[in-house]
XYZ file of C-alpha atoms in Angstrom:
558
model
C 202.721 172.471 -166.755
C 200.974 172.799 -170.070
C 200.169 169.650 -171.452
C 200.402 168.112 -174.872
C 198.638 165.951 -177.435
C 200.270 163.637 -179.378
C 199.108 162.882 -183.120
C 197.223 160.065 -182.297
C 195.778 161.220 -179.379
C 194.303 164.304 -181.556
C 193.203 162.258 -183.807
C 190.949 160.012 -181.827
C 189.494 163.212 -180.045
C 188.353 164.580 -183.656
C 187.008 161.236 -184.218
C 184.589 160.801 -180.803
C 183.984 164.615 -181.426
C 182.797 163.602 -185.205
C 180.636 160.514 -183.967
C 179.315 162.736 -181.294
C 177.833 165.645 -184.099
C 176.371 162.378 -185.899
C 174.680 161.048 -182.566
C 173.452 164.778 -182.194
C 172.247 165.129 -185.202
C 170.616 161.981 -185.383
C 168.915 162.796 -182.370
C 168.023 166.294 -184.026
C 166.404 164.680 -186.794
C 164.616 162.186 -184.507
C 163.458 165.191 -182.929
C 161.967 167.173 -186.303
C 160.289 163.938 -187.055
C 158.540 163.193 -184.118
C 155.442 164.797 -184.359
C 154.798 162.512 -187.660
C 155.726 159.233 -186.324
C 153.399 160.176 -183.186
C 150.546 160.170 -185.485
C 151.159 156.640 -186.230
C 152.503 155.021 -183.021
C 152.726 157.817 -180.592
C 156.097 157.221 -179.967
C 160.072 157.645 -181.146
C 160.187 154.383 -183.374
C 162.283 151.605 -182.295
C 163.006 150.626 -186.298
C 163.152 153.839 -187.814
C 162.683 153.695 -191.359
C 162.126 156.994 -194.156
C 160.216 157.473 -196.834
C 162.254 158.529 -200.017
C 158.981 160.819 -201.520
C 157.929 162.288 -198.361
C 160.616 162.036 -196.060
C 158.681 161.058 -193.222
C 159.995 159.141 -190.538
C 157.968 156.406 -189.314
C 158.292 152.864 -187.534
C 159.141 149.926 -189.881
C 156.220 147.241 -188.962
C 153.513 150.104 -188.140
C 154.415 151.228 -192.082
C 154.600 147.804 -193.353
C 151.356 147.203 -192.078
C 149.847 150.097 -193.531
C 151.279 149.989 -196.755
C 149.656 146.354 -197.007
C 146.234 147.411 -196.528
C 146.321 150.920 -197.741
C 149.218 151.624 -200.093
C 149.442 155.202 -199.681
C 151.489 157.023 -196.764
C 149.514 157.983 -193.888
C 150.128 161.771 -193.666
C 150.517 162.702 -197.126
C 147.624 159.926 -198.118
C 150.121 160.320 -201.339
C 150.275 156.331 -203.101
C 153.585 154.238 -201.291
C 155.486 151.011 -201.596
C 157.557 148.916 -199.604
C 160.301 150.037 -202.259
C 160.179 154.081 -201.078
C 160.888 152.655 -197.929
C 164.697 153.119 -196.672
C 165.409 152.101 -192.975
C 167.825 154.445 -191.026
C 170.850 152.718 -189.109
C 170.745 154.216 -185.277
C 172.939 153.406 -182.496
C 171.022 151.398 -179.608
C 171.076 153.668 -176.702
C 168.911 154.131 -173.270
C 166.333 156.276 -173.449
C 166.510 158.973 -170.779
C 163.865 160.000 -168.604
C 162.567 163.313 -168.886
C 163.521 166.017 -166.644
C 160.712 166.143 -164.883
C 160.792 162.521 -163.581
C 164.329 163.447 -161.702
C 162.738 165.589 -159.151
C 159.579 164.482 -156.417
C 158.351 168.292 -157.934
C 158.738 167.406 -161.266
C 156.700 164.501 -161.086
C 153.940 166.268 -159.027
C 153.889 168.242 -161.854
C 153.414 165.368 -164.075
C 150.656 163.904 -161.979
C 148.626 167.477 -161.882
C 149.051 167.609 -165.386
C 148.028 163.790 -166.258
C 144.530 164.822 -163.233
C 143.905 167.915 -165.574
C 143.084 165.860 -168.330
C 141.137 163.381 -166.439
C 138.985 166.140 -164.851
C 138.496 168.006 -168.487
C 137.790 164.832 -170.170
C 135.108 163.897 -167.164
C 133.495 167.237 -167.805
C 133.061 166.629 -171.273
C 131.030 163.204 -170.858
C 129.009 164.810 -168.431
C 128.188 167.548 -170.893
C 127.596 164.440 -173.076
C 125.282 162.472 -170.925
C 123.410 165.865 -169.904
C 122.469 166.214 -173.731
C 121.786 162.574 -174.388
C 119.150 163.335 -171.237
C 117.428 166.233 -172.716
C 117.074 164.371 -176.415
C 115.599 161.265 -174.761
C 112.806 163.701 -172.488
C 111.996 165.900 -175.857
C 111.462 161.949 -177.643
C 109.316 161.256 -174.638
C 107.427 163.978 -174.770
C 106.638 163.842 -178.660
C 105.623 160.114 -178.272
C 103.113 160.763 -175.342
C 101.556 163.668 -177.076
C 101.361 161.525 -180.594
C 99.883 158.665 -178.046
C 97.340 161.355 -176.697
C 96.172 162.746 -180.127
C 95.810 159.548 -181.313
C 93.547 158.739 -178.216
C 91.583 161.325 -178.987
C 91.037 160.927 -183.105
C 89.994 157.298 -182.134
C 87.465 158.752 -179.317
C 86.059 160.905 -182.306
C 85.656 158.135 -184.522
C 84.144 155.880 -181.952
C 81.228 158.321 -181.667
C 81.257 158.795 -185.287
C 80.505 155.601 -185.867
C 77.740 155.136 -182.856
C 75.979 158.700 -184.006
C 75.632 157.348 -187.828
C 74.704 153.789 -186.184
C 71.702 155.386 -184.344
C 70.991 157.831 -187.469
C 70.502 154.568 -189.564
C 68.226 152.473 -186.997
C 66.359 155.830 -186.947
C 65.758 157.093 -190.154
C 63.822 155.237 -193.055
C 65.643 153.713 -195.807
C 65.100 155.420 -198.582
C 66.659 158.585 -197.290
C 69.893 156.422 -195.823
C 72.422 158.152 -198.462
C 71.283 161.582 -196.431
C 71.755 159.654 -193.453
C 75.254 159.226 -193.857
C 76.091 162.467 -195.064
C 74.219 164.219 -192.044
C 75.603 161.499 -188.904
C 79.398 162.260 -190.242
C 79.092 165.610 -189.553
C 77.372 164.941 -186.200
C 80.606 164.971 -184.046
C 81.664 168.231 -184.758
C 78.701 170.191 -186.972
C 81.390 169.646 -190.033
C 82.368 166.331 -192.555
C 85.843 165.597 -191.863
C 86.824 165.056 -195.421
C 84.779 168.469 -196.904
C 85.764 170.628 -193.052
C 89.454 169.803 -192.628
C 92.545 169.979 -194.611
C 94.459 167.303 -192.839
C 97.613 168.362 -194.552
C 97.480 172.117 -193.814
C 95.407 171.847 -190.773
C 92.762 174.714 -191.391
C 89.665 173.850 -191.988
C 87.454 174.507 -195.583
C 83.982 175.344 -195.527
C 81.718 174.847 -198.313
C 80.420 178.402 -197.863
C 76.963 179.977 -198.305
C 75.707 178.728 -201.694
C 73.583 180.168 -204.562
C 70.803 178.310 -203.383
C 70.956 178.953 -199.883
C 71.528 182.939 -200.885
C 68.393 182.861 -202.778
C 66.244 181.585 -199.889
C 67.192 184.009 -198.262
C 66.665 186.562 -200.671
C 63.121 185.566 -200.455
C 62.760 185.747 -197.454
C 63.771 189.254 -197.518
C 61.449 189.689 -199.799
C 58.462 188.292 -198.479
C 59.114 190.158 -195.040
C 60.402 193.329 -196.461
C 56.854 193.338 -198.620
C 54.663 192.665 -194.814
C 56.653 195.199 -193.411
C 55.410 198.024 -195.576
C 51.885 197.182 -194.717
C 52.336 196.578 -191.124
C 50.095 197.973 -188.690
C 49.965 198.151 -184.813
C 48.388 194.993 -184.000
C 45.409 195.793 -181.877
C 46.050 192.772 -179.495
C 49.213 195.037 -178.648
C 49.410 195.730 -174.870
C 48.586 200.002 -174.127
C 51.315 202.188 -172.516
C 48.175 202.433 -170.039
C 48.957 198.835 -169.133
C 52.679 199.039 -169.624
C 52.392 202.072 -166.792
C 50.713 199.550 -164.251
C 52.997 196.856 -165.041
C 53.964 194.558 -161.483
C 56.266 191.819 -160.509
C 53.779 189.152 -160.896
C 55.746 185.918 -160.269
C 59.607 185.178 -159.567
C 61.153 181.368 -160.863
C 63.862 179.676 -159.154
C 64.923 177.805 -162.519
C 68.709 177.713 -161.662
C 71.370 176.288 -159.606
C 72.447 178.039 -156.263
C 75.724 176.992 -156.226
C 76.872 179.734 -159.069
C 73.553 181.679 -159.391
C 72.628 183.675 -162.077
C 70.359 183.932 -165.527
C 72.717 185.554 -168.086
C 70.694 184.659 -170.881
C 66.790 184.536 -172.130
C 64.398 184.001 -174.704
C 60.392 183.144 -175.978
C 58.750 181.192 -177.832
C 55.845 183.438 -178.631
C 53.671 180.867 -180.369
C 54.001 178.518 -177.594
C 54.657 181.069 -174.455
C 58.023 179.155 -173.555
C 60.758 181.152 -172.116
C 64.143 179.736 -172.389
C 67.400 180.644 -169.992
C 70.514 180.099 -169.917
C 72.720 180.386 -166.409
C 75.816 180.761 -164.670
C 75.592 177.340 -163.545
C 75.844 175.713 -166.864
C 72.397 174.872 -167.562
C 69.600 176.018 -169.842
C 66.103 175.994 -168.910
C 63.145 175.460 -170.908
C 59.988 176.956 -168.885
C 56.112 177.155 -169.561
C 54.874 180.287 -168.794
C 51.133 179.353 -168.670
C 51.613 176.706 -165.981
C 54.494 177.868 -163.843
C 56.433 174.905 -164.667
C 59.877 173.641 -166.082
C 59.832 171.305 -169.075
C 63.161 170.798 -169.616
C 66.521 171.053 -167.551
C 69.344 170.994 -170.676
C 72.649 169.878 -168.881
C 76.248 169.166 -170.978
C 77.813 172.058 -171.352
C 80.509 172.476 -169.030
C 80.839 176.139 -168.306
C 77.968 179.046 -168.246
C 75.705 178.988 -170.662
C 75.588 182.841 -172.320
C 73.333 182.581 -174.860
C 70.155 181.023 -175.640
C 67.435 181.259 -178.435
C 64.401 179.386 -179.629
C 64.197 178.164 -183.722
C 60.514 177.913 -184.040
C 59.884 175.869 -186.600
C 61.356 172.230 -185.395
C 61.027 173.248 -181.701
C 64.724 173.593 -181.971
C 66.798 174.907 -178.911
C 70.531 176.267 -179.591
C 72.504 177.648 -176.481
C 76.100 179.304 -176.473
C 78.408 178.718 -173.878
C 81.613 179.343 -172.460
C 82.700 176.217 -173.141
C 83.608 177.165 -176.803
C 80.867 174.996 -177.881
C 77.428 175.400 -179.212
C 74.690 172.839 -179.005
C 71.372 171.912 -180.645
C 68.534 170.745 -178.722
C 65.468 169.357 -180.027
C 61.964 169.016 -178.174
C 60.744 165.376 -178.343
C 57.089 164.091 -177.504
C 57.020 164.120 -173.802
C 58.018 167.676 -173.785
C 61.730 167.062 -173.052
C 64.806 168.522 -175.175
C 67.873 165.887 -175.926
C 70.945 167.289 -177.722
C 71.130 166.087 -181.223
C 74.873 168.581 -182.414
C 77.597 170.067 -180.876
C 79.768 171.680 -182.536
C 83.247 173.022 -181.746
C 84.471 175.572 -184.424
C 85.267 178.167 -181.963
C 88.554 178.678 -180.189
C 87.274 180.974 -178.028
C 83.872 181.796 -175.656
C 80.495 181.446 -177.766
C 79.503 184.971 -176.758
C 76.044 185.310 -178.642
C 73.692 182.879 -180.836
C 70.659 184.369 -183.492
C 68.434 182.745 -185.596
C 67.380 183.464 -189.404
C 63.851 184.624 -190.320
C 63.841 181.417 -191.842
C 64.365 178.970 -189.199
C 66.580 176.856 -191.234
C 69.642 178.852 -190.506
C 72.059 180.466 -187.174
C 74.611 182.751 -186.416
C 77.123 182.140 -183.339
C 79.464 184.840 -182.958
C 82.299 184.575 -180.025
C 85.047 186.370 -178.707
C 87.773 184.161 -181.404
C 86.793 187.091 -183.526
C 85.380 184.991 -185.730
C 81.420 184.438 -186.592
C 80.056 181.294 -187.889
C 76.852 180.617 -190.212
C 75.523 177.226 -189.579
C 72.963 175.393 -191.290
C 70.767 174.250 -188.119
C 69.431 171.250 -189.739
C 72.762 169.153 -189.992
C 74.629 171.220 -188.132
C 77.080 172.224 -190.907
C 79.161 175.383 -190.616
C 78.726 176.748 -194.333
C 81.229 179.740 -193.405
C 83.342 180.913 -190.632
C 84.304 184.694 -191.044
C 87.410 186.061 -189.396
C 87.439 190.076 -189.266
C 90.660 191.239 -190.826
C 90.438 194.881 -189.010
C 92.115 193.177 -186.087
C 89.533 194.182 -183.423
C 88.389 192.622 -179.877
C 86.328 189.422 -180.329
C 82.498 189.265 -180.298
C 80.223 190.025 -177.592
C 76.801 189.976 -179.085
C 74.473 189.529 -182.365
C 71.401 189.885 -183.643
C 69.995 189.372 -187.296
C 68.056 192.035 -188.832
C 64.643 190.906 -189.137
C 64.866 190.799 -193.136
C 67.441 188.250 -192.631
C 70.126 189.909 -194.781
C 72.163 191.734 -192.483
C 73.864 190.689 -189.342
C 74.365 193.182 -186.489
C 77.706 192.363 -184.061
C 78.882 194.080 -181.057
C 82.524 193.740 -180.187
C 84.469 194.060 -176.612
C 86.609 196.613 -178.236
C 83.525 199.096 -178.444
C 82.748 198.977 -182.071
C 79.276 197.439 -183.792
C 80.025 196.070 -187.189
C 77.186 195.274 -189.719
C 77.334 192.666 -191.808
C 76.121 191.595 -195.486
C 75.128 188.067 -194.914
C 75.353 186.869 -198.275
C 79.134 187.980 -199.241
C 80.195 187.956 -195.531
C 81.887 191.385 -195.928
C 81.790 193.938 -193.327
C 79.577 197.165 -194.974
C 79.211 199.797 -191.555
C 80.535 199.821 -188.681
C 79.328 202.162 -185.850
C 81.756 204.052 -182.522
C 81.126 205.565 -180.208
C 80.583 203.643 -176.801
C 82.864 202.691 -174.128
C 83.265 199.252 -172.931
C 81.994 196.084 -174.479
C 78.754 195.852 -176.880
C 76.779 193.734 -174.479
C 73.732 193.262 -176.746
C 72.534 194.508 -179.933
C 68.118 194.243 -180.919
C 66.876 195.141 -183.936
C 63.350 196.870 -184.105
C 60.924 195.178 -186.134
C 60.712 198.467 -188.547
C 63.724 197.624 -190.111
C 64.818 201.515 -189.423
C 66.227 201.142 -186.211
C 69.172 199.395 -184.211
C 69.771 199.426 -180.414
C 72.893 198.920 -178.448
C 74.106 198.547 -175.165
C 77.586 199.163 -173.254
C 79.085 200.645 -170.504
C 78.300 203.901 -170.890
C 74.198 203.255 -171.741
C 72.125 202.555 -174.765
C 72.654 204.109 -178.761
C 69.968 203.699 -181.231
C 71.207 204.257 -184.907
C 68.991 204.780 -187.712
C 69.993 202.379 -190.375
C 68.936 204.591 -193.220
C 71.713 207.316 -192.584
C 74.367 205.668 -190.206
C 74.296 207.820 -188.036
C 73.316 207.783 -184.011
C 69.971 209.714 -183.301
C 69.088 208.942 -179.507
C 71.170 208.033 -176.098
C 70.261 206.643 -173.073
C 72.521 206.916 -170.093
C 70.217 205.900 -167.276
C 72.662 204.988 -164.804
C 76.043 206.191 -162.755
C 79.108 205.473 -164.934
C 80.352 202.510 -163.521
C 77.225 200.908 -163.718
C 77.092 199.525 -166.773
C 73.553 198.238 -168.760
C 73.430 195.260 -169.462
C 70.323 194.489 -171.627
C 68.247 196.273 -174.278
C 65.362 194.797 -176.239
C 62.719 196.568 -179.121
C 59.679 194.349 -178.376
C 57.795 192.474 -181.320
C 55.520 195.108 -182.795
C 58.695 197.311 -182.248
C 56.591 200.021 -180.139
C 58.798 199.603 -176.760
C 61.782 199.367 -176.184
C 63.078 198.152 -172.597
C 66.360 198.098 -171.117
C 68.008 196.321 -168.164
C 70.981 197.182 -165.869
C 70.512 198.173 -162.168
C 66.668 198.558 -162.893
C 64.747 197.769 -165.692
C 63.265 200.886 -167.769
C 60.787 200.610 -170.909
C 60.344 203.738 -173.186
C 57.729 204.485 -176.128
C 59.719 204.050 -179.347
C 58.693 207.238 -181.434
C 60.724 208.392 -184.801
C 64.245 210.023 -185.220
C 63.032 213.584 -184.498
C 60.318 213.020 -181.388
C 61.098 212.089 -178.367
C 61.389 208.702 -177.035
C 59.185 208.904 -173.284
C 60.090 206.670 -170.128
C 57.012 204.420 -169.941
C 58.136 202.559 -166.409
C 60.694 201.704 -164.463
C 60.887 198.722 -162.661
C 63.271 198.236 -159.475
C 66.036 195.399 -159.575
C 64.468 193.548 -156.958
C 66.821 190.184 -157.391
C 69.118 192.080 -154.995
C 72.033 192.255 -157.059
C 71.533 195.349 -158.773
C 72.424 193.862 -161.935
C 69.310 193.097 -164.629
C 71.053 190.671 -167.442
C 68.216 189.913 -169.874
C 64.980 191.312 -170.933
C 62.891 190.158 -173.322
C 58.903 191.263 -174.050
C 56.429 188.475 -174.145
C 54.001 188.160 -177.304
C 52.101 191.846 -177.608
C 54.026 193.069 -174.870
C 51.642 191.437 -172.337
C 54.367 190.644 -170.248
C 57.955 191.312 -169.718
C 60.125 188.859 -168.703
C 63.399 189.676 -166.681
C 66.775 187.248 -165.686
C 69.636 188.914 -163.215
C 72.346 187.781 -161.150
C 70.150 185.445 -158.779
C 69.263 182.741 -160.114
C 64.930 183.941 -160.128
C 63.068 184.588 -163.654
C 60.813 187.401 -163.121
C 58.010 187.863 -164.614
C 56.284 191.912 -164.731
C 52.424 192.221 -165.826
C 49.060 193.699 -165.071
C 48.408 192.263 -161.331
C 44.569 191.799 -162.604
C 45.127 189.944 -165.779
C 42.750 187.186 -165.930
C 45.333 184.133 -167.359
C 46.350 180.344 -166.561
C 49.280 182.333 -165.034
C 47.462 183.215 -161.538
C 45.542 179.472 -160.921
């Protein structure tokens, strides 16, 4: 039976069906605005009001409250008033859970979800922390380091202070303003304010003045001037002698513990031979009387180079170390270190003195050689070779003064204009490292030493004019030498071998040949004694050797 609807009945269905659509769209609308209100409260509002410029939905106190201290709207940040505010009219009804809270699933799901976040928002405080970590260590770090250089400035300025102390209790008073300039640069052969710039952090050097260049012109000139008359002294020791040259005596000067003499030289004046060893150490030695003067300990790795200034009875050794020191002889025949100095980065490979006495050379393998005034120490220049070759492994001044010879361990010799520090020749040609480079006292010739023997080049042409290759190929020499008068030449490697210098075109004869009889098979140094009387030998043991006439009447055999 088909039932039917009275008027009235209609009537109130179209009615609940109307208010119905108005509590659905209401609800809609909540809906579209819900994302803004949740960026005030987070939630649906309880006393919805709208704006009337915006149309924003928004909870009446949270508004009010905003309005009051901001007077603009929140989302827009456009300026509002309590008067754009118009509150909605909504019928009070129970908020329904959401779906998933009907079902033991549903909330699972809720909990996973809720976990998720914890975990993710865990992870990113830990990321946190782990960062905070590695800034704090990195502070750390920078503060100790600025704790240890600041150790270290006030170590420097401690000694500073005691060195120009002792320079004023020791030096007379009228030349006290010289004092001070010479005990600041004690520490490090260099004045601090003249030596560094603190802002750039390279050092300045004052460089090689007018003054100092025309000493040594002068020199050159006075020696260049001798030269021309020079004449075989007749003190000079024969080739007859040379040929009947013995091991006379044998020194234990050095340590056993890391044996080995890698460095020599005389004092002809005074017949001293100085040595440098593996051990550290330098000797001092008196030839005459067999004995040892002067053990010169402080440098804390081997000692590679040693050489005598003469005039001052000045001492200056190389070493490993990166530093070089001055020594100076005192009255009971003893040498205390007066400098050290510490421009190198590198091993001090080779040290040589000027003609003049007044002046050095250290050249190490930094690349880099330095010219040092010997009195106070003072670096005047440090010259870095641009060609990007292997650092230094020997020098040698010319005996004029105005050229410097280097050898390098990339197999080149370089020679140098002293006064404008520029590179003028350069010589190839050997294999392995330049070991040592001699000058002969004719000012013609150069000698040099590497793996594969000796070169001599004649200065005049640039050009090489005579090889020696004495020994197997992997035996390298080690040493070469012109003597004083520059009539022999010796050489050192697994033997020891001394040849008649003669000119470019004759030949050069093998005087002698002395056998390696340290046991090591490796000769180091070799250096003639004044007028070639004697020859003086250091090798891998730790024994000085001295060759000579077995019959030579001298203070040597009592």
């Amino acid at each position: 039976m088909k039932r039917t609807f009275s008027s009235s009945e209609s009537g109130i269905g179209r009615r609940g069906r109307d208010r119905h659509q108005q509590w659905s769209d209401a609800d809609q609308v909540g809906k579209g605005r819900r994302d803004e209100v949740s960026r005030v409260s987070g939630e649906v509002p309880e006393e919805p009001v709208v704006s009337t410029k915006s149309g924003l939905l928004f909870e009446k106190r949270l508004i009010e409250r905003h309005i009051s201290d901001f007077g603009k709207c929140p989302i827009t940040q456009e300026p509002l008033t309590m008067d754009d505010i118009v509150p909605i009219k909504t019928g009070k009804i129970v908020k329904p859970r959401p779906v998933q809270a009907a079902s033991i699933p549903g909330m699972l799901g809720m909990f996973q979800i809720e976990w998720d976040g914890l975990m993710l928002s865990n992870f990113a405080l830990e990321q946190q922390l782990h960062t905070a970590r590695q800034e704090l260590s990195h502070a750390l770090y920078q503060h100790d380091a600025a704790c240890r250089v600041i150790a270290r400035l006030k170590k420097e300025r401690d000694e500073a202070r005691a060195l120009l102390a002792q320079a004023d209790r020791q030096i007379p008073t009228s030349a006290a303003t010289e004092a001070t300039v010479t005990a600041a640069a004690l520490i490090n052969g260099k004045r601090a304010a003249e030596d560094e710039d603190i802002g750039s952090g390279k050092r300045i050097r004052p460089g090689i003045s007018t003054n100092i260049i025309t000493e040594l012109t002068d020199c050159n000139a006075v020696l260049s001037q001798q030269r021309k008359k020079r004449q075989i002294p007749p003190t000079l020791a024969p080739i007859e002698a040379l040929e009947r040259y013995t091991q006379l005596y044998s020194y234990p000067l050095h340590k056993t513990n890391k044996p080995g003499i890698l460095s020599l030289d005389i004092h002809h004046t005074k017949d001293l031979i100085a040595t440098g060893g593996a051990d550290a150490n330098a000797v001092v030695f008196d030839r005459p009387s067999g004995e040892i003067l002067s053990t010169l300990s402080g440098h804390s790795k081997r000692v590679t180079s040693v050489k005598f200034a003469t005039e001052g009875d000045f001492v200056v050794t190389g070493s490993a170390d990166k530093t070089v020191r001055i020594w100076q002889g005192s009255e009971n025949g003893s040498y205390d270190c007066r400098q050290i100095l510490k421009d190198h980065t590198a091993e001090v490979q080779a040290v040589t003195i000027h003609a003049t006495n007044n002046y050095f050379v250290t050249a190490s393998l930094d690349n880099t050689w330095c010219f040092y005034e010997l009195a106070s120490g003072l670096c005047l220049a440090q010259v870095a070779d641009t060609s990007g070759s292997e650092g230094y492994t020997s020098a040698a001044f010319h005996p004029d003064g105005l050229i410097l010879g280097t050898g390098t361990s990339g197999s080149l010799v370089k020679i140098w204009d002293v006064k404008s520090q520029t590179n003028v020749a350069r010589f190839d040609g050997h294999v392995g490292s330049v070991t040592a480079v001699s000058f002969s006292e004719n000012g013609y010739f150069l000698a040099t030493t590497a793996q594969d023997g000796v070169k001599v080049w004649d200065l005049r042409k640039l050009r090489n004019f005579r090889n020696f290759s004495p020994y197997d190929e992997n035996i390298p020499t080690q040493a070469v030498e012109f003597d004083h008068s520059g009539n022999y030449l010796a050489l050192g490697g697994s033997d020891i071998r001394v040849y008649q210098v003669a000119s470019v075109k004759s030949e050069w004869n093998l005087i002698k040949t002395f056998p390696d009889l340290s046991g090591t098979g490796k000769a180091t140094c070799v250096k003639f004694g004044p007028d070639a009387k004697y020859l003086a030998v250091g090798s891998m043991d730790r024994n000085l050797r001295i060759f000579g006439l077995p019959e030579e009447d001298s203070p040597l055999e009592s």
